[in-house]
Amino acid sequence: PEKSFVHLLNLRHDELTIVEAHVSEGSPVAHKRVANAQFPVHCVIAAIIRGPDPVIALPNTEILPGDELIIVTHSNEEEDLRRMLMES
């Protein structure tokens, strides 16, 4: 089965985490611009993988179903981020 939210790496003594999240059609961030998606305050979208192409996540970049988001976040916000992305 496809993983929708994958913990990739801990950084800086486990204070920061890099995760990869698949955006489904029912995700609350689908069809929203990065600036309007209401990510937790300590989350940064490092990149969006759209098909074979990486996309730089600018504030006006639209997040589409099927996108893979590479996100850097505080470790203590990882679970909140997962819940936020997976709600439908």
PDB file of C-alpha atoms in Angstrom, residues 28-45 59 80-81 83-85:
ATOM      1  CA  PRO A  28      -7.555  19.970   3.054  1.00  0.00           C
ATOM      2  CA  VAL A  29      -4.537  21.468   1.239  1.00  0.00           C
ATOM      3  CA  ALA A  30      -5.494  20.188  -2.235  1.00  0.00           C
ATOM      4  CA  HIS A  31      -6.181  23.027  -4.683  1.00  0.00           C
ATOM      5  CA  LYS A  32      -4.914  25.667  -2.225  1.00  0.00           C
ATOM      6  CA  ARG A  33      -1.962  27.970  -2.620  1.00  0.00           C
ATOM      7  CA  VAL A  34       0.934  27.378  -0.223  1.00  0.00           C
ATOM      8  CA  ALA A  35       0.282  30.727   1.496  1.00  0.00           C
ATOM      9  CA  ASN A  36      -3.387  29.842   2.109  1.00  0.00           C
ATOM     10  CA  ALA A  37      -2.983  26.219   3.200  1.00  0.00           C
ATOM     11  CA  GLN A  38      -2.675  27.027   6.939  1.00  0.00           C
ATOM     12  CA  PHE A  39       0.265  24.767   7.734  1.00  0.00           C
ATOM     13  CA  PRO A  40       1.437  24.725  11.357  1.00  0.00           C
ATOM     14  CA  VAL A  41       3.612  27.759  12.083  1.00  0.00           C
ATOM     15  CA  HIS A  42       6.910  25.815  12.273  1.00  0.00           C
ATOM     16  CA  CYS A  43       6.474  23.967   8.959  1.00  0.00           C
ATOM     17  CA  VAL A  44       8.281  24.814   5.737  1.00  0.00           C
ATOM     18  CA  ILE A  45       7.531  23.149   2.423  1.00  0.00           C
ATOM     19  CA  PRO A  59       3.620  31.305  -1.598  1.00  0.00           C
ATOM     20  CA  ASP A  80      -0.312  17.729  14.052  1.00  0.00           C
ATOM     21  CA  LEU A  81       0.976  18.103  10.501  1.00  0.00           C
ATOM     22  CA  ARG A  83      -3.452  14.901  10.989  1.00  0.00           C
ATOM     23  CA  MET A  84      -3.893  18.196   9.155  1.00  0.00           C
ATOM     24  CA  LEU A  85      -2.779  16.770   5.801  1.00  0.00           C
TER      25      LEU A  85
END
